[in-house]
Amino acid sequence: MATPAKKKGKKNPEKKTNKSDTKAFRPEKEEKINLKMIARDERTWKIVGAFFLLIALFLFISFVSYLFTWKGDQDIAQQGLSGLWGSTEPAENLLGRLGALISYFFIYKAFGLASFLICTFFFVVGVNLLFRQKVFSIWRNLKYVTGGLLVLSVSLAFLFGNSDFAFGGAVGD
């Protein structure tokens, strides 16, 4: 096979580039993040609303599970945050050590059984954000939850004061 003949002439070691070639290799400029646009986006509010609903569901499941497993999870929960990673003992709570720790804090150390009202607050906020309209009044729910936490925890502690279970929590005592 024959090889093509080389052209004789000056070789220019520097190639001249066209302007169109340089534009093709320039990196694209990144768009600046506009927080106002993110806050106005409907998807953002749906994600935040779904997150609030998941928090409400998580709290509800951990609270209900605590009603049945509070004696077994007492040792893990009293260790505090070190009980999440430091202990090898399995938690009986349906949501594991984190569920045991959170439910211990809200039910034993805070408001007792009135802590279930916190789930309703997260639910109301989540539904309103998810559907982007006022399904429930957040401020009315906040007033009822705040009053209910105080009244129910004190009332339950008064009614069931001699019980092993902290019906009124530390606020009721």
mmCIF file of C-alpha atoms in Angstrom:
data_model
loop_
_atom_site.group_PDB
_atom_site.id
_atom_site.type_symbol
_atom_site.label_atom_id
_atom_site.label_comp_id
_atom_site.label_asym_id
_atom_site.label_seq_id
_atom_site.Cartn_x
_atom_site.Cartn_y
_atom_site.Cartn_z
ATOM 1 C CA MET A 1 0.000 0.000 0.000
ATOM 2 C CA ALA A 2 1.172 3.406 -0.753
ATOM 3 C CA THR A 3 1.471 6.080 1.859
ATOM 4 C CA PRO A 4 0.062 9.491 1.122
ATOM 5 C CA ALA A 5 2.612 12.082 0.150
ATOM 6 C CA LYS A 6 3.409 14.728 2.704
ATOM 7 C CA LYS A 7 2.878 18.317 1.786
ATOM 8 C CA LYS A 8 5.993 20.340 1.815
ATOM 9 C CA GLY A 9 5.782 23.750 3.277
ATOM 10 C CA LYS A 10 6.145 25.692 6.457
ATOM 11 C CA LYS A 11 5.033 24.001 9.573
ATOM 12 C CA ASN A 12 3.576 26.352 12.104
ATOM 13 C CA PRO A 13 3.989 24.853 15.587
ATOM 14 C CA GLU A 14 1.301 27.125 16.993
ATOM 15 C CA LYS A 15 -2.116 26.289 15.750
ATOM 16 C CA LYS A 16 -4.425 29.147 15.242
ATOM 17 C CA THR A 17 -7.723 28.574 16.946
ATOM 18 C CA ASN A 18 -10.986 29.930 15.855
ATOM 19 C CA LYS A 19 -13.161 31.791 18.328
ATOM 20 C CA SER A 20 -15.827 29.173 17.937
ATOM 21 C CA ASP A 21 -13.367 26.482 19.089
ATOM 22 C CA THR A 22 -12.509 28.343 22.306
ATOM 23 C CA LYS A 23 -16.148 28.777 23.195
ATOM 24 C CA ALA A 24 -16.710 25.070 22.869
ATOM 25 C CA PHE A 25 -14.092 24.273 25.481
ATOM 26 C CA ARG A 26 -14.928 26.928 28.041
ATOM 27 C CA PRO A 27 -16.639 25.609 31.149
ATOM 28 C CA GLU A 28 -20.214 26.668 31.564
ATOM 29 C CA LYS A 29 -20.991 29.195 34.213
ATOM 30 C CA GLU A 30 -22.881 27.747 37.150
ATOM 31 C CA GLU A 31 -26.179 29.274 37.949
ATOM 32 C CA LYS A 32 -26.346 31.077 41.242
ATOM 33 C CA ILE A 33 -28.729 29.586 43.751
ATOM 34 C CA ASN A 34 -31.663 31.879 44.228
ATOM 35 C CA LEU A 35 -33.226 31.174 47.610
ATOM 36 C CA LYS A 36 -36.309 33.208 46.786
ATOM 37 C CA MET A 37 -37.044 30.981 43.815
ATOM 38 C CA ILE A 38 -36.524 27.855 45.916
ATOM 39 C CA ALA A 39 -38.846 29.189 48.621
ATOM 40 C CA ARG A 40 -41.536 29.996 46.058
ATOM 41 C CA ASP A 41 -41.325 26.634 44.354
ATOM 42 C CA GLU A 42 -44.311 24.383 45.046
ATOM 43 C CA ARG A 43 -42.136 21.273 45.197
ATOM 44 C CA THR A 44 -40.166 22.707 48.118
ATOM 45 C CA TRP A 45 -43.296 23.097 50.202
ATOM 46 C CA LYS A 46 -44.519 19.621 49.300
ATOM 47 C CA ILE A 47 -41.191 18.137 50.407
ATOM 48 C CA VAL A 48 -41.258 20.095 53.672
ATOM 49 C CA GLY A 49 -44.879 19.051 54.266
ATOM 50 C CA ALA A 50 -44.062 15.401 53.625
ATOM 51 C CA PHE A 51 -41.126 15.717 56.029
ATOM 52 C CA PHE A 52 -43.430 17.064 58.759
ATOM 53 C CA LEU A 53 -45.864 14.203 58.148
ATOM 54 C CA LEU A 54 -43.011 11.699 58.473
ATOM 55 C CA ILE A 55 -41.968 13.299 61.765
ATOM 56 C CA ALA A 56 -45.562 13.013 63.014
ATOM 57 C CA LEU A 57 -45.686 9.353 61.990
ATOM 58 C CA PHE A 58 -42.288 8.639 63.560
ATOM 59 C CA LEU A 59 -43.306 10.238 66.859
ATOM 60 C CA PHE A 60 -46.667 8.462 66.906
ATOM 61 C CA ILE A 61 -45.142 5.020 66.296
ATOM 62 C CA SER A 62 -42.389 5.554 68.851
ATOM 63 C CA PHE A 63 -44.877 6.815 71.470
ATOM 64 C CA VAL A 64 -47.253 3.886 70.974
ATOM 65 C CA SER A 65 -44.361 1.446 71.093
ATOM 66 C CA TYR A 66 -43.079 3.089 74.283
ATOM 67 C CA LEU A 67 -46.398 2.342 76.000
ATOM 68 C CA PHE A 68 -45.630 -1.374 75.691
ATOM 69 C CA THR A 69 -41.828 -1.439 75.931
ATOM 70 C CA TRP A 70 -40.967 1.284 78.426
ATOM 71 C CA LYS A 71 -39.564 -1.069 81.058
ATOM 72 C CA GLY A 72 -37.225 -2.812 78.644
ATOM 73 C CA ASP A 73 -35.964 0.395 77.042
ATOM 74 C CA GLN A 74 -35.476 2.309 80.285
ATOM 75 C CA ASP A 75 -31.769 1.414 80.567
ATOM 76 C CA ILE A 76 -31.004 2.440 76.988
ATOM 77 C CA ALA A 77 -32.951 5.685 77.258
ATOM 78 C CA GLN A 78 -31.344 6.748 80.534
ATOM 79 C CA GLN A 79 -27.903 6.612 78.914
ATOM 80 C CA GLY A 80 -28.855 9.578 76.754
ATOM 81 C CA LEU A 81 -27.235 10.103 73.376
ATOM 82 C CA SER A 82 -24.440 7.685 74.252
ATOM 83 C CA GLY A 83 -27.103 4.980 74.368
ATOM 84 C CA LEU A 84 -27.628 5.357 70.630
ATOM 85 C CA TRP A 85 -24.158 4.134 69.665
ATOM 86 C CA GLY A 86 -22.411 2.928 72.812
ATOM 87 C CA SER A 87 -24.798 0.183 73.884
ATOM 88 C CA THR A 88 -24.930 -3.263 72.319
ATOM 89 C CA GLU A 89 -28.234 -4.034 74.016
ATOM 90 C CA PRO A 90 -31.109 -4.193 71.482
ATOM 91 C CA ALA A 91 -34.030 -1.830 71.949
ATOM 92 C CA GLU A 92 -37.555 -3.191 72.185
ATOM 93 C CA ASN A 93 -39.106 -0.057 70.683
ATOM 94 C CA LEU A 94 -40.353 -0.547 67.124
ATOM 95 C CA LEU A 95 -38.174 2.334 65.930
ATOM 96 C CA GLY A 96 -35.042 1.137 67.661
ATOM 97 C CA ARG A 97 -32.832 3.090 69.993
ATOM 98 C CA LEU A 98 -33.706 6.453 68.476
ATOM 99 C CA GLY A 99 -37.414 5.803 68.966
ATOM 100 C CA ALA A 100 -36.802 4.642 72.527
ATOM 101 C CA LEU A 101 -34.730 7.723 73.323
ATOM 102 C CA ILE A 102 -37.158 10.216 71.796
ATOM 103 C CA SER A 103 -40.233 8.640 73.348
ATOM 104 C CA TYR A 104 -38.470 8.421 76.726
ATOM 105 C CA PHE A 105 -37.688 12.117 76.541
ATOM 106 C CA PHE A 106 -41.200 13.230 75.563
ATOM 107 C CA ILE A 107 -43.199 10.817 77.721
ATOM 108 C CA TYR A 108 -41.023 10.276 80.796
ATOM 109 C CA LYS A 109 -39.026 13.499 81.020
ATOM 110 C CA ALA A 110 -41.533 15.946 79.515
ATOM 111 C CA PHE A 111 -45.325 15.715 79.158
ATOM 112 C CA GLY A 112 -46.361 12.094 79.646
ATOM 113 C CA LEU A 113 -49.233 10.806 77.539
ATOM 114 C CA ALA A 114 -50.056 14.376 76.534
ATOM 115 C CA SER A 115 -47.030 14.125 74.204
ATOM 116 C CA PHE A 116 -49.333 12.552 71.635
ATOM 117 C CA LEU A 117 -50.631 16.087 71.038
ATOM 118 C CA ILE A 118 -47.231 16.988 69.562
ATOM 119 C CA CYS A 119 -47.928 14.450 66.823
ATOM 120 C CA THR A 120 -51.127 16.296 65.947
ATOM 121 C CA PHE A 121 -49.240 19.567 65.598
ATOM 122 C CA PHE A 122 -46.706 18.081 63.176
ATOM 123 C CA PHE A 123 -49.566 16.429 61.284
ATOM 124 C CA VAL A 124 -51.494 19.688 60.894
ATOM 125 C CA VAL A 125 -48.428 21.612 59.720
ATOM 126 C CA GLY A 126 -47.501 18.817 57.313
ATOM 127 C CA VAL A 127 -50.961 18.596 55.750
ATOM 128 C CA ASN A 128 -51.198 22.371 55.323
ATOM 129 C CA LEU A 129 -47.785 22.553 53.659
ATOM 130 C CA LEU A 130 -48.338 19.497 51.495
ATOM 131 C CA PHE A 131 -51.632 20.708 50.055
ATOM 132 C CA ARG A 132 -50.592 24.406 50.028
ATOM 133 C CA GLN A 133 -53.889 25.525 51.469
ATOM 134 C CA LYS A 134 -55.344 25.970 54.903
ATOM 135 C CA VAL A 135 -56.844 22.583 55.671
ATOM 136 C CA PHE A 136 -56.460 23.051 59.435
ATOM 137 C CA SER A 137 -55.673 26.199 61.374
ATOM 138 C CA ILE A 138 -52.073 25.966 62.574
ATOM 139 C CA TRP A 139 -52.408 28.706 65.185
ATOM 140 C CA ARG A 140 -55.587 27.232 66.671
ATOM 141 C CA ASN A 141 -53.935 23.813 66.801
ATOM 142 C CA LEU A 142 -50.840 25.328 68.437
ATOM 143 C CA LYS A 143 -53.001 26.929 71.134
ATOM 144 C CA TYR A 144 -54.829 23.659 71.796
ATOM 145 C CA VAL A 145 -51.613 21.645 71.853
ATOM 146 C CA THR A 146 -49.899 24.068 74.238
ATOM 147 C CA GLY A 147 -52.862 24.190 76.601
ATOM 148 C CA GLY A 148 -53.473 20.465 76.314
ATOM 149 C CA LEU A 149 -49.860 19.600 77.088
ATOM 150 C CA LEU A 150 -50.013 21.515 80.344
ATOM 151 C CA VAL A 151 -53.539 20.570 81.440
ATOM 152 C CA LEU A 152 -53.364 16.892 80.463
ATOM 153 C CA SER A 153 -49.936 16.266 81.938
ATOM 154 C CA VAL A 154 -50.903 17.800 85.282
ATOM 155 C CA SER A 155 -54.306 16.037 85.304
ATOM 156 C CA LEU A 156 -52.851 12.631 84.415
ATOM 157 C CA ALA A 157 -50.126 12.989 87.033
ATOM 158 C CA PHE A 158 -52.765 13.837 89.631
ATOM 159 C CA LEU A 159 -55.048 10.930 88.672
ATOM 160 C CA PHE A 160 -52.329 8.278 88.289
ATOM 161 C CA GLY A 161 -49.702 9.607 90.687
ATOM 162 C CA ASN A 162 -48.963 6.256 92.372
ATOM 163 C CA SER A 163 -48.384 4.381 89.126
ATOM 164 C CA ASP A 164 -45.009 3.088 87.926
ATOM 165 C CA PHE A 165 -45.636 4.575 84.488
ATOM 166 C CA ALA A 166 -45.179 8.341 84.138
ATOM 167 C CA PHE A 167 -48.648 9.229 82.849
ATOM 168 C CA GLY A 168 -48.068 12.944 83.435
ATOM 169 C CA GLY A 169 -44.340 13.016 82.799
ATOM 170 C CA ALA A 170 -41.980 15.355 84.589
ATOM 171 C CA VAL A 171 -44.165 18.390 83.843
ATOM 172 C CA GLY A 172 -47.112 16.778 85.619
ATOM 173 C CA ASP A 173 -45.056 16.013 88.690
#
